[in-house]
Amino acid sequence: MTDAANASFKPRIFSGIQPSGGLTLGNYLGALKRFVEKQDEGIETIYCLVDLHAITVWQDPERLRAQTREAAAAFIAAGIDPTRSILFNQSQVSAHAELAWILNCVARIGWMYRMTQFKDKTAGKNAENSSLGLLAYPSLMAADILLYHATMVPVGEDQKQHLELTRDIAAKFNHDYKVDFFPITEPLIEGAATRVMSLRDGTKKMSKSDPSDASRINLTDDADAIAQKIRKARTDAEPLPETLAELKDRPEARNLVNIYAALAGEAPEAVLERFAGHGFGAFKPALAELAVATLAPISGEMKRLMADPAEIDRTLGEGAERADAIAQPILAQTLDIVGMIRSRAD
Ligand code: TYM
């Protein structure tokens, strides 16, 4: 099946974030901010806190619950409107796990071993001792997407390979069962900040799991913390150049320019036009001001929302019911296609 065949599916966006730690500026610029843009473009949008993915590595149960609520608060504070988008946590819609099992039987083990994230997460450790879930992780991710017949998935650069695998799994299912049932999903990896780097090392991705808190901006950081982390961000001694090409070998400088561009909603070229010839003594305070103006209201609103966890749980429950209503018929059709008897009265 080609992308052209997707014309028979209505446009629908699905994406997810793991509640395995506090969200970072990388999650915000690479994912969350773009989720809001897609919602505001009027496309049907389904957003999921993938708690089943989070437990592929050990999570303290109470922390996981708190982090899931915090992530939900981040979505809402950043502009996701749970009446326009569907916002829910994955484990409340059991069809994700059920479809994942079917897809586990379609995907090949070798495909899983080739995933660079699996290799990275097991690097330097005994891979045989990691959870089976960590290996099968991308097949659950494919289930998340295909369960809704989602046609587009906005993500950061690091998810590209997983989305290619999702396409492969959908194509193999369609081929094996001789159907045109699953869409071949289009990854949306767009904008200046598809790969936000660590503030301490411009060659490493900004990540919630980095041991150094100074390496990232957390969505819960207050104005002082944000400004201080940007002030202390690693840079070089050169002024900013006129063209992006000249930033090729200056990963830290390029990262800060990209962050500025994404926060401002401008092209990196436009940022350089304004700051070319200026050193970081001038650029960092401007970036800090912009970051604080954008992020401090989000962290303030998150605090307010998290003061009422019952309301967050209610929102997630409502979202799960709406997600389930879309997922159940697609799961039922899938089970039918693979030859399962469906005879229960309810
Ligand atoms: P996760 O939780 O690691 O990250 C969530 C989203 O944030 C993006 N992101 C970044 N973007 C730019 N720069 C960064 N430094 C950065 N760090 C993270 C990620 O690319 C992602 O878009 N496997 C997924 C979760 C998932 C999913 C899905 C996504 C599960 N099922 C279905 C899409 C569709 C993950 O671990 O993302």
mmCIF file of C-alpha atoms and ligand atoms in Angstrom:
data_model
loop_
_atom_site.group_PDB
_atom_site.id
_atom_site.type_symbol
_atom_site.label_atom_id
_atom_site.label_comp_id
_atom_site.label_asym_id
_atom_site.label_seq_id
_atom_site.Cartn_x
_atom_site.Cartn_y
_atom_site.Cartn_z
ATOM 1 C CA MET A 1 0.000 0.000 0.000
ATOM 2 C CA THR A 2 1.311 3.458 -0.861
ATOM 3 C CA ASP A 3 0.731 6.812 0.819
ATOM 4 C CA ALA A 4 -1.768 7.554 -1.911
ATOM 5 C CA ALA A 5 -3.954 4.781 -0.517
ATOM 6 C CA ASN A 6 -4.191 6.828 2.676
ATOM 7 C CA ALA A 7 -6.607 9.082 0.858
ATOM 8 C CA SER A 8 -9.304 6.690 2.065
ATOM 9 C CA PHE A 9 -8.543 7.527 5.708
ATOM 10 C CA LYS A 10 -9.731 10.761 7.223
ATOM 11 C CA PRO A 11 -6.961 13.051 8.525
ATOM 12 C CA ARG A 12 -6.340 12.259 12.175
ATOM 13 C CA ILE A 13 -3.370 13.061 14.369
ATOM 14 C CA PHE A 14 -2.088 10.875 17.176
ATOM 15 C CA SER A 15 0.944 11.415 19.342
ATOM 16 C CA GLY A 16 2.208 10.460 22.778
ATOM 17 C CA ILE A 17 4.626 11.383 25.508
ATOM 18 C CA GLN A 18 6.015 9.097 28.203
ATOM 19 C CA PRO A 19 5.278 10.245 31.736
ATOM 20 C CA SER A 20 8.604 8.779 32.852
ATOM 21 C CA GLY A 21 9.878 12.060 34.301
ATOM 22 C CA GLY A 22 9.147 15.759 34.181
ATOM 23 C CA LEU A 23 8.770 17.181 30.674
ATOM 24 C CA THR A 24 11.577 19.280 29.212
ATOM 25 C CA LEU A 25 11.961 22.140 26.776
ATOM 26 C CA GLY A 26 12.808 19.425 24.208
ATOM 27 C CA ASN A 27 9.399 17.781 24.720
ATOM 28 C CA TYR A 28 7.759 21.197 24.577
ATOM 29 C CA LEU A 29 9.364 22.467 21.373
ATOM 30 C CA GLY A 30 9.685 19.114 19.612
ATOM 31 C CA ALA A 31 6.215 17.880 20.507
ATOM 32 C CA LEU A 32 3.822 19.737 22.812
ATOM 33 C CA LYS A 33 3.941 23.152 21.140
ATOM 34 C CA ARG A 34 3.323 21.484 17.799
ATOM 35 C CA PHE A 35 0.476 19.388 19.241
ATOM 36 C CA VAL A 36 -1.240 22.652 20.154
ATOM 37 C CA GLU A 37 -0.651 24.071 16.667
ATOM 38 C CA LYS A 38 -2.211 20.982 15.083
ATOM 39 C CA GLN A 39 -5.200 21.179 17.413
ATOM 40 C CA ASP A 40 -5.644 24.843 16.518
ATOM 41 C CA GLU A 41 -5.507 24.016 12.790
ATOM 42 C CA GLY A 42 -8.758 22.146 13.390
ATOM 43 C CA ILE A 43 -7.494 18.613 12.613
ATOM 44 C CA GLU A 44 -8.821 15.817 14.835
ATOM 45 C CA THR A 45 -6.122 15.353 17.481
ATOM 46 C CA ILE A 46 -5.610 12.508 19.944
ATOM 47 C CA TYR A 47 -2.869 12.851 22.558
ATOM 48 C CA CYS A 48 -1.819 10.123 24.922
ATOM 49 C CA LEU A 49 0.292 9.870 28.069
ATOM 50 C CA VAL A 50 1.899 6.521 27.393
ATOM 51 C CA ASP A 51 2.128 5.059 30.883
ATOM 52 C CA LEU A 52 2.427 1.482 29.529
ATOM 53 C CA HIS A 53 5.542 2.568 27.652
ATOM 54 C CA ALA A 54 6.938 4.217 30.784
ATOM 55 C CA ILE A 55 7.024 0.915 32.719
ATOM 56 C CA THR A 56 9.323 -0.719 30.157
ATOM 57 C CA VAL A 57 11.943 0.604 32.574
ATOM 58 C CA TRP A 58 11.363 0.598 36.335
ATOM 59 C CA GLN A 59 8.967 3.266 37.640
ATOM 60 C CA ASP A 60 8.062 3.848 41.237
ATOM 61 C CA PRO A 61 4.243 3.457 41.228
ATOM 62 C CA GLU A 62 3.387 6.616 43.173
ATOM 63 C CA ARG A 63 5.855 8.698 41.189
ATOM 64 C CA LEU A 64 4.488 7.349 37.930
ATOM 65 C CA ARG A 65 0.965 8.388 38.923
ATOM 66 C CA ALA A 66 2.194 11.854 39.962
ATOM 67 C CA GLN A 67 4.241 12.259 36.779
ATOM 68 C CA THR A 68 1.263 11.244 34.646
ATOM 69 C CA ARG A 69 -0.872 13.938 36.294
ATOM 70 C CA GLU A 70 1.978 16.433 35.899
ATOM 71 C CA ALA A 71 2.285 15.604 32.191
ATOM 72 C CA ALA A 72 -1.486 16.032 31.764
ATOM 73 C CA ALA A 73 -1.209 19.422 33.473
ATOM 74 C CA ALA A 74 1.627 20.349 31.090
ATOM 75 C CA PHE A 75 -0.522 19.525 28.061
ATOM 76 C CA ILE A 76 -3.416 21.632 29.299
ATOM 77 C CA ALA A 77 -1.179 24.497 30.472
ATOM 78 C CA ALA A 78 0.567 24.532 27.084
ATOM 79 C CA GLY A 79 -2.759 24.960 25.299
ATOM 80 C CA ILE A 80 -4.282 21.528 24.715
ATOM 81 C CA ASP A 81 -8.017 21.934 25.193
ATOM 82 C CA PRO A 82 -9.385 18.571 26.358
ATOM 83 C CA THR A 83 -12.755 19.345 24.811
ATOM 84 C CA ARG A 84 -11.228 19.836 21.349
ATOM 85 C CA SER A 85 -8.410 17.274 21.532
ATOM 86 C CA ILE A 86 -8.710 13.867 23.153
ATOM 87 C CA LEU A 87 -6.271 13.700 26.069
ATOM 88 C CA PHE A 88 -5.919 10.480 28.063
ATOM 89 C CA ASN A 89 -3.516 8.011 29.589
ATOM 90 C CA GLN A 90 -2.842 4.873 27.578
ATOM 91 C CA SER A 91 -3.584 2.238 30.241
ATOM 92 C CA GLN A 92 -7.211 3.404 30.541
ATOM 93 C CA VAL A 93 -7.868 2.166 26.998
ATOM 94 C CA SER A 94 -7.073 -1.555 27.122
ATOM 95 C CA ALA A 95 -7.299 -1.856 23.323
ATOM 96 C CA HIS A 96 -3.716 -0.453 23.128
ATOM 97 C CA ALA A 97 -2.323 -3.539 24.850
ATOM 98 C CA GLU A 98 -4.607 -5.865 22.899
ATOM 99 C CA LEU A 99 -3.656 -4.499 19.489
ATOM 100 C CA ALA A 100 0.004 -4.467 20.554
ATOM 101 C CA TRP A 101 -0.205 -8.237 21.055
ATOM 102 C CA ILE A 102 -1.554 -8.752 17.552
ATOM 103 C CA LEU A 103 1.188 -6.517 16.154
ATOM 104 C CA ASN A 104 3.806 -8.408 18.193
ATOM 105 C CA CYS A 105 2.828 -11.378 16.088
ATOM 106 C CA VAL A 106 3.210 -9.399 12.850
ATOM 107 C CA ALA A 107 6.496 -7.611 13.624
ATOM 108 C CA ARG A 108 9.776 -9.545 13.498
ATOM 109 C CA ILE A 109 12.188 -9.789 16.430
ATOM 110 C CA GLY A 110 15.049 -8.628 14.195
ATOM 111 C CA TRP A 111 13.203 -5.363 13.502
ATOM 112 C CA MET A 112 13.126 -4.677 17.240
ATOM 113 C CA TYR A 113 16.829 -5.409 17.780
ATOM 114 C CA ARG A 114 17.668 -2.899 15.056
ATOM 115 C CA MET A 115 16.022 0.027 16.878
ATOM 116 C CA THR A 116 18.683 2.551 17.868
ATOM 117 C CA GLN A 117 16.705 3.565 20.988
ATOM 118 C CA PHE A 118 16.746 -0.034 22.204
ATOM 119 C CA LYS A 119 20.474 -0.180 21.533
ATOM 120 C CA ASP A 120 21.038 3.166 23.319
ATOM 121 C CA LYS A 121 18.946 2.184 26.323
ATOM 122 C CA THR A 122 20.800 -1.109 26.740
ATOM 123 C CA ALA A 123 24.265 0.215 25.842
ATOM 124 C CA GLY A 124 26.850 -0.706 28.451
ATOM 125 C CA LYS A 125 24.279 -2.915 30.216
ATOM 126 C CA ASN A 126 23.316 -6.538 29.842
ATOM 127 C CA ALA A 127 20.605 -6.322 27.155
ATOM 128 C CA GLU A 128 19.397 -9.813 28.097
ATOM 129 C CA ASN A 129 18.477 -8.389 31.481
ATOM 130 C CA SER A 130 16.280 -5.583 30.157
ATOM 131 C CA SER A 131 12.528 -6.045 30.176
ATOM 132 C CA LEU A 132 10.857 -7.853 27.296
ATOM 133 C CA GLY A 133 8.615 -4.785 27.132
ATOM 134 C CA LEU A 134 11.603 -2.572 26.280
ATOM 135 C CA LEU A 135 12.326 -4.708 23.229
ATOM 136 C CA ALA A 136 8.658 -4.820 22.161
ATOM 137 C CA TYR A 137 8.201 -1.082 22.889
ATOM 138 C CA PRO A 138 7.953 0.003 19.218
ATOM 139 C CA SER A 139 5.210 -2.493 18.518
ATOM 140 C CA LEU A 140 3.093 -0.964 21.328
ATOM 141 C CA MET A 141 3.846 2.412 19.781
ATOM 142 C CA ALA A 142 2.614 1.164 16.406
ATOM 143 C CA ALA A 143 -0.529 -0.081 18.162
ATOM 144 C CA ASP A 144 -1.097 3.379 19.719
ATOM 145 C CA ILE A 145 -1.133 4.940 16.285
ATOM 146 C CA LEU A 146 -2.866 2.261 14.230
ATOM 147 C CA LEU A 147 -5.630 1.749 16.804
ATOM 148 C CA TYR A 148 -7.031 5.117 15.727
ATOM 149 C CA HIS A 149 -6.146 4.806 12.039
ATOM 150 C CA ALA A 150 -4.080 7.938 12.617
ATOM 151 C CA THR A 151 -2.683 9.368 9.389
ATOM 152 C CA MET A 152 -0.154 11.823 10.856
ATOM 153 C CA VAL A 153 2.110 11.694 13.890
ATOM 154 C CA PRO A 154 3.961 14.826 15.054
ATOM 155 C CA VAL A 155 7.176 13.884 16.892
ATOM 156 C CA GLY A 156 10.759 14.974 17.438
ATOM 157 C CA GLU A 157 13.602 13.606 15.317
ATOM 158 C CA ASP A 158 14.432 10.806 17.792
ATOM 159 C CA GLN A 159 11.148 9.010 17.011
ATOM 160 C CA LYS A 160 11.726 8.804 13.259
ATOM 161 C CA GLN A 161 12.921 5.206 13.247
ATOM 162 C CA HIS A 162 10.004 4.066 15.411
ATOM 163 C CA LEU A 163 7.591 5.650 12.944
ATOM 164 C CA GLU A 164 9.275 3.963 10.006
ATOM 165 C CA LEU A 165 8.774 0.699 11.856
ATOM 166 C CA THR A 166 5.102 1.566 12.393
ATOM 167 C CA ARG A 167 4.767 1.916 8.626
ATOM 168 C CA ASP A 168 6.520 -1.427 8.112
ATOM 169 C CA ILE A 169 4.232 -3.170 10.609
ATOM 170 C CA ALA A 170 1.098 -1.657 9.018
ATOM 171 C CA ALA A 171 2.289 -2.650 5.543
ATOM 172 C CA LYS A 172 3.123 -6.218 6.639
ATOM 173 C CA PHE A 173 -0.286 -6.605 8.327
ATOM 174 C CA ASN A 174 -2.064 -5.331 5.196
ATOM 175 C CA HIS A 175 0.046 -7.607 3.018
ATOM 176 C CA ASP A 176 -0.218 -10.758 5.167
ATOM 177 C CA TYR A 177 -3.993 -10.488 5.549
ATOM 178 C CA LYS A 178 -4.560 -9.081 2.052
ATOM 179 C CA VAL A 179 -6.410 -6.010 3.306
ATOM 180 C CA ASP A 180 -6.045 -2.225 3.076
ATOM 181 C CA PHE A 181 -6.905 -1.872 6.718
ATOM 182 C CA PHE A 182 -4.153 0.153 8.398
ATOM 183 C CA PRO A 183 -2.977 3.518 7.036
ATOM 184 C CA ILE A 184 0.689 4.057 6.269
ATOM 185 C CA THR A 185 1.195 6.865 8.774
ATOM 186 C CA GLU A 186 3.064 10.024 7.885
ATOM 187 C CA PRO A 187 5.612 11.283 10.454
ATOM 188 C CA LEU A 188 5.491 15.066 10.978
ATOM 189 C CA ILE A 189 9.000 16.109 12.008
ATOM 190 C CA GLU A 190 8.917 19.851 11.420
ATOM 191 C CA GLY A 191 10.299 23.160 12.611
ATOM 192 C CA ALA A 192 13.545 24.466 14.093
ATOM 193 C CA ALA A 193 13.510 22.327 17.215
ATOM 194 C CA THR A 194 13.019 18.727 16.164
ATOM 195 C CA ARG A 195 16.140 17.884 18.146
ATOM 196 C CA VAL A 196 16.786 20.182 21.112
ATOM 197 C CA MET A 197 20.224 19.485 22.546
ATOM 198 C CA SER A 198 21.570 19.484 26.110
ATOM 199 C CA LEU A 199 22.551 22.914 27.458
ATOM 200 C CA ARG A 200 25.797 21.353 28.757
ATOM 201 C CA ASP A 201 26.794 19.392 25.649
ATOM 202 C CA GLY A 202 25.542 20.356 22.202
ATOM 203 C CA THR A 203 26.137 16.855 20.845
ATOM 204 C CA LYS A 204 23.710 15.190 23.304
ATOM 205 C CA LYS A 205 19.915 15.312 23.154
ATOM 206 C CA MET A 206 18.170 17.282 25.901
ATOM 207 C CA SER A 207 16.543 14.549 27.962
ATOM 208 C CA LYS A 208 14.468 14.090 31.107
ATOM 209 C CA SER A 209 16.774 11.230 32.060
ATOM 210 C CA ASP A 210 20.067 13.214 31.906
ATOM 211 C CA PRO A 211 21.603 13.134 35.421
ATOM 212 C CA SER A 212 22.479 16.847 35.176
ATOM 213 C CA ASP A 213 19.513 19.141 35.823
ATOM 214 C CA ALA A 214 21.529 22.023 34.329
ATOM 215 C CA SER A 215 21.448 20.190 30.977
ATOM 216 C CA ARG A 216 17.739 20.836 30.507
ATOM 217 C CA ILE A 217 14.937 23.278 31.135
ATOM 218 C CA ASN A 218 12.050 21.540 32.873
ATOM 219 C CA LEU A 219 8.509 22.727 32.236
ATOM 220 C CA THR A 220 8.194 23.072 36.015
ATOM 221 C CA ASP A 221 11.204 25.448 36.278
ATOM 222 C CA ASP A 222 10.382 28.946 37.480
ATOM 223 C CA ALA A 223 11.597 32.153 35.831
ATOM 224 C CA ASP A 224 14.820 32.340 37.876
ATOM 225 C CA ALA A 225 15.793 28.742 37.141
ATOM 226 C CA ILE A 226 15.116 29.159 33.406
ATOM 227 C CA ALA A 227 17.173 32.369 33.184
ATOM 228 C CA GLN A 228 20.022 30.887 35.208
ATOM 229 C CA LYS A 229 20.239 27.713 33.109
ATOM 230 C CA ILE A 230 20.403 29.755 29.910
ATOM 231 C CA ARG A 231 23.018 32.081 31.391
ATOM 232 C CA LYS A 232 25.158 29.067 32.324
ATOM 233 C CA ALA A 233 24.540 27.157 29.062
ATOM 234 C CA ARG A 234 27.754 26.061 27.411
ATOM 235 C CA THR A 235 28.727 28.198 24.399
ATOM 236 C CA ASP A 236 31.836 29.271 22.535
ATOM 237 C CA ALA A 237 33.658 32.578 22.340
ATOM 238 C CA GLU A 238 32.754 33.499 18.754
ATOM 239 C CA PRO A 239 30.049 36.000 17.821
ATOM 240 C CA LEU A 240 27.009 34.665 15.985
ATOM 241 C CA PRO A 241 27.543 34.349 12.220
ATOM 242 C CA GLU A 242 25.323 35.494 9.377
ATOM 243 C CA THR A 243 24.436 32.077 8.006
ATOM 244 C CA LEU A 244 23.319 28.744 9.415
ATOM 245 C CA ALA A 245 26.045 26.940 7.464
ATOM 246 C CA GLU A 246 28.640 28.703 9.617
ATOM 247 C CA LEU A 247 27.102 27.106 12.723
ATOM 248 C CA LYS A 248 27.817 23.629 11.399
ATOM 249 C CA ASP A 249 30.685 22.933 13.777
ATOM 250 C CA ARG A 250 29.289 24.938 16.686
ATOM 251 C CA PRO A 251 26.650 22.588 18.151
ATOM 252 C CA GLU A 252 25.987 24.626 21.321
ATOM 253 C CA ALA A 253 25.569 27.897 19.411
ATOM 254 C CA ARG A 254 23.357 26.241 16.826
ATOM 255 C CA ASN A 255 21.205 24.720 19.556
ATOM 256 C CA LEU A 256 20.574 28.075 21.246
ATOM 257 C CA VAL A 257 19.722 29.704 17.902
ATOM 258 C CA ASN A 258 17.287 26.879 17.133
ATOM 259 C CA ILE A 259 15.698 27.165 20.568
ATOM 260 C CA TYR A 260 15.273 30.916 20.088
ATOM 261 C CA ALA A 261 13.756 30.373 16.640
ATOM 262 C CA ALA A 262 11.315 27.727 17.853
ATOM 263 C CA LEU A 263 10.233 29.785 20.867
ATOM 264 C CA ALA A 264 9.747 32.880 18.704
ATOM 265 C CA GLY A 265 8.062 30.949 15.893
ATOM 266 C CA GLU A 266 10.680 32.244 13.442
ATOM 267 C CA ALA A 267 13.152 30.628 11.060
ATOM 268 C CA PRO A 268 16.697 30.242 12.471
ATOM 269 C CA GLU A 269 17.889 32.387 9.523
ATOM 270 C CA ALA A 270 15.742 35.278 10.764
ATOM 271 C CA VAL A 271 17.263 34.962 14.239
ATOM 272 C CA LEU A 272 20.773 35.110 12.796
ATOM 273 C CA GLU A 273 19.878 38.142 10.713
ATOM 274 C CA ARG A 274 19.053 39.980 13.923
ATOM 275 C CA PHE A 275 21.947 38.721 16.061
ATOM 276 C CA ALA A 276 24.805 38.274 13.566
ATOM 277 C CA GLY A 277 27.976 39.859 14.903
ATOM 278 C CA HIS A 278 26.718 39.769 18.516
ATOM 279 C CA GLY A 279 28.327 37.530 21.109
ATOM 280 C CA PHE A 280 26.523 35.400 23.686
ATOM 281 C CA GLY A 281 26.732 38.280 26.178
ATOM 282 C CA ALA A 282 23.955 39.874 24.133
ATOM 283 C CA PHE A 283 22.209 36.769 22.799
ATOM 284 C CA LYS A 284 21.761 34.854 26.041
ATOM 285 C CA PRO A 285 19.820 37.583 27.896
ATOM 286 C CA ALA A 286 17.512 37.963 24.871
ATOM 287 C CA LEU A 287 16.975 34.194 24.779
ATOM 288 C CA ALA A 288 16.412 34.048 28.536
ATOM 289 C CA GLU A 289 13.806 36.802 28.303
ATOM 290 C CA LEU A 290 11.978 35.025 25.501
ATOM 291 C CA ALA A 291 12.138 31.630 27.259
ATOM 292 C CA VAL A 292 10.844 33.068 30.537
ATOM 293 C CA ALA A 293 8.034 34.944 28.768
ATOM 294 C CA THR A 294 6.926 31.720 27.054
ATOM 295 C CA LEU A 295 7.563 29.084 29.701
ATOM 296 C CA ALA A 296 6.946 30.771 33.066
ATOM 297 C CA PRO A 297 3.175 31.124 32.422
ATOM 298 C CA ILE A 298 3.063 27.411 31.539
ATOM 299 C CA SER A 299 4.805 26.363 34.745
ATOM 300 C CA GLY A 300 2.530 28.696 36.742
ATOM 301 C CA GLU A 301 -0.589 27.219 35.173
ATOM 302 C CA MET A 302 0.731 23.665 35.716
ATOM 303 C CA LYS A 303 1.106 24.410 39.430
ATOM 304 C CA ARG A 304 -2.478 25.646 39.582
ATOM 305 C CA LEU A 305 -3.818 22.587 37.744
ATOM 306 C CA MET A 306 -1.819 20.109 39.820
ATOM 307 C CA ALA A 307 -3.403 21.487 42.987
ATOM 308 C CA ASP A 308 -6.570 19.626 41.907
ATOM 309 C CA PRO A 309 -5.503 16.080 40.976
ATOM 310 C CA ALA A 310 -9.116 14.825 41.011
ATOM 311 C CA GLU A 311 -9.992 17.247 38.222
ATOM 312 C CA ILE A 312 -7.000 16.031 36.162
ATOM 313 C CA ASP A 313 -8.088 12.407 36.677
ATOM 314 C CA ARG A 314 -11.633 13.315 35.620
ATOM 315 C CA THR A 315 -10.309 14.934 32.424
ATOM 316 C CA LEU A 316 -8.173 11.868 31.628
ATOM 317 C CA GLY A 317 -11.116 9.574 32.276
ATOM 318 C CA GLU A 318 -13.336 11.516 29.903
ATOM 319 C CA GLY A 319 -10.603 11.498 27.272
ATOM 320 C CA ALA A 320 -10.194 7.736 27.703
ATOM 321 C CA GLU A 321 -13.894 7.158 27.103
ATOM 322 C CA ARG A 322 -13.777 9.174 23.889
ATOM 323 C CA ALA A 323 -10.593 7.385 22.762
ATOM 324 C CA ASP A 324 -12.138 4.007 23.570
ATOM 325 C CA ALA A 325 -15.154 4.780 21.397
ATOM 326 C CA ILE A 326 -12.857 5.204 18.388
ATOM 327 C CA ALA A 327 -10.532 2.333 19.303
ATOM 328 C CA GLN A 328 -13.016 -0.455 20.038
ATOM 329 C CA PRO A 329 -14.492 -0.818 16.526
ATOM 330 C CA ILE A 330 -11.001 -0.760 14.979
ATOM 331 C CA LEU A 331 -9.780 -3.410 17.430
ATOM 332 C CA ALA A 332 -12.885 -5.518 16.742
ATOM 333 C CA GLN A 333 -12.276 -5.339 12.992
ATOM 334 C CA THR A 334 -8.608 -6.248 13.517
ATOM 335 C CA LEU A 335 -9.541 -9.326 15.550
ATOM 336 C CA ASP A 336 -12.020 -10.291 12.893
ATOM 337 C CA ILE A 337 -9.401 -9.923 10.138
ATOM 338 C CA VAL A 338 -6.928 -12.182 11.967
ATOM 339 C CA GLY A 339 -9.586 -14.891 12.485
ATOM 340 C CA MET A 340 -10.715 -14.595 16.105
ATOM 341 C CA ILE A 341 -14.252 -15.656 17.036
ATOM 342 C CA ARG A 342 -16.260 -12.650 18.289
ATOM 343 C CA SER A 343 -19.439 -14.126 19.761
ATOM 344 C CA ARG A 344 -19.904 -12.513 23.197
ATOM 345 C CA ALA A 345 -23.317 -10.976 23.639
ATOM 346 C CA ASP A 346 -22.014 -7.710 25.137
HETATM 347 P P1 TYM B 1 9.227 10.722 24.594
HETATM 348 O O1 TYM B 1 8.346 10.642 25.789
HETATM 349 O O2 TYM B 1 10.659 10.360 24.756
HETATM 350 O O3 TYM B 1 9.164 12.178 23.994
HETATM 351 C C1 TYM B 1 7.912 12.779 23.685
HETATM 352 C C2 TYM B 1 8.050 13.649 22.451
HETATM 353 O O4 TYM B 1 9.044 14.659 22.663
HETATM 354 C C3 TYM B 1 10.007 14.606 21.631
HETATM 355 N N1 TYM B 1 11.318 14.958 22.195
HETATM 356 C C4 TYM B 1 12.140 15.878 21.692
HETATM 357 N N2 TYM B 1 11.997 16.698 20.627
HETATM 358 C C5 TYM B 1 13.004 17.556 20.371
HETATM 359 N N3 TYM B 1 14.144 17.617 21.119
HETATM 360 C C6 TYM B 1 14.315 16.815 22.202
HETATM 361 N N4 TYM B 1 15.427 16.895 22.940
HETATM 362 C C7 TYM B 1 13.279 15.893 22.523
HETATM 363 N N5 TYM B 1 13.116 14.958 23.500
HETATM 364 C C8 TYM B 1 11.913 14.391 23.277
HETATM 365 C C9 TYM B 1 9.976 13.182 21.130
HETATM 366 O O5 TYM B 1 10.489 13.072 19.818
HETATM 367 C C10 TYM B 1 8.493 12.869 21.206
HETATM 368 O O6 TYM B 1 7.824 13.369 20.079
HETATM 369 N N6 TYM B 1 8.088 6.631 21.994
HETATM 370 C C11 TYM B 1 7.648 7.964 22.314
HETATM 371 C C12 TYM B 1 6.270 8.033 22.925
HETATM 372 C C13 TYM B 1 5.182 7.379 22.126
HETATM 373 C C14 TYM B 1 4.624 7.864 20.923
HETATM 374 C C15 TYM B 1 3.612 6.926 20.580
HETATM 375 C C16 TYM B 1 4.867 8.987 20.141
HETATM 376 C C17 TYM B 1 4.546 6.212 22.429
HETATM 377 N N7 TYM B 1 3.603 5.960 21.523
HETATM 378 C C18 TYM B 1 2.847 7.097 19.431
HETATM 379 C C19 TYM B 1 4.085 9.139 18.977
HETATM 380 C C20 TYM B 1 3.095 8.208 18.649
HETATM 381 C C21 TYM B 1 8.620 8.553 23.310
HETATM 382 O O7 TYM B 1 9.276 7.868 24.037
HETATM 383 O O8 TYM B 1 8.600 9.897 23.381
#
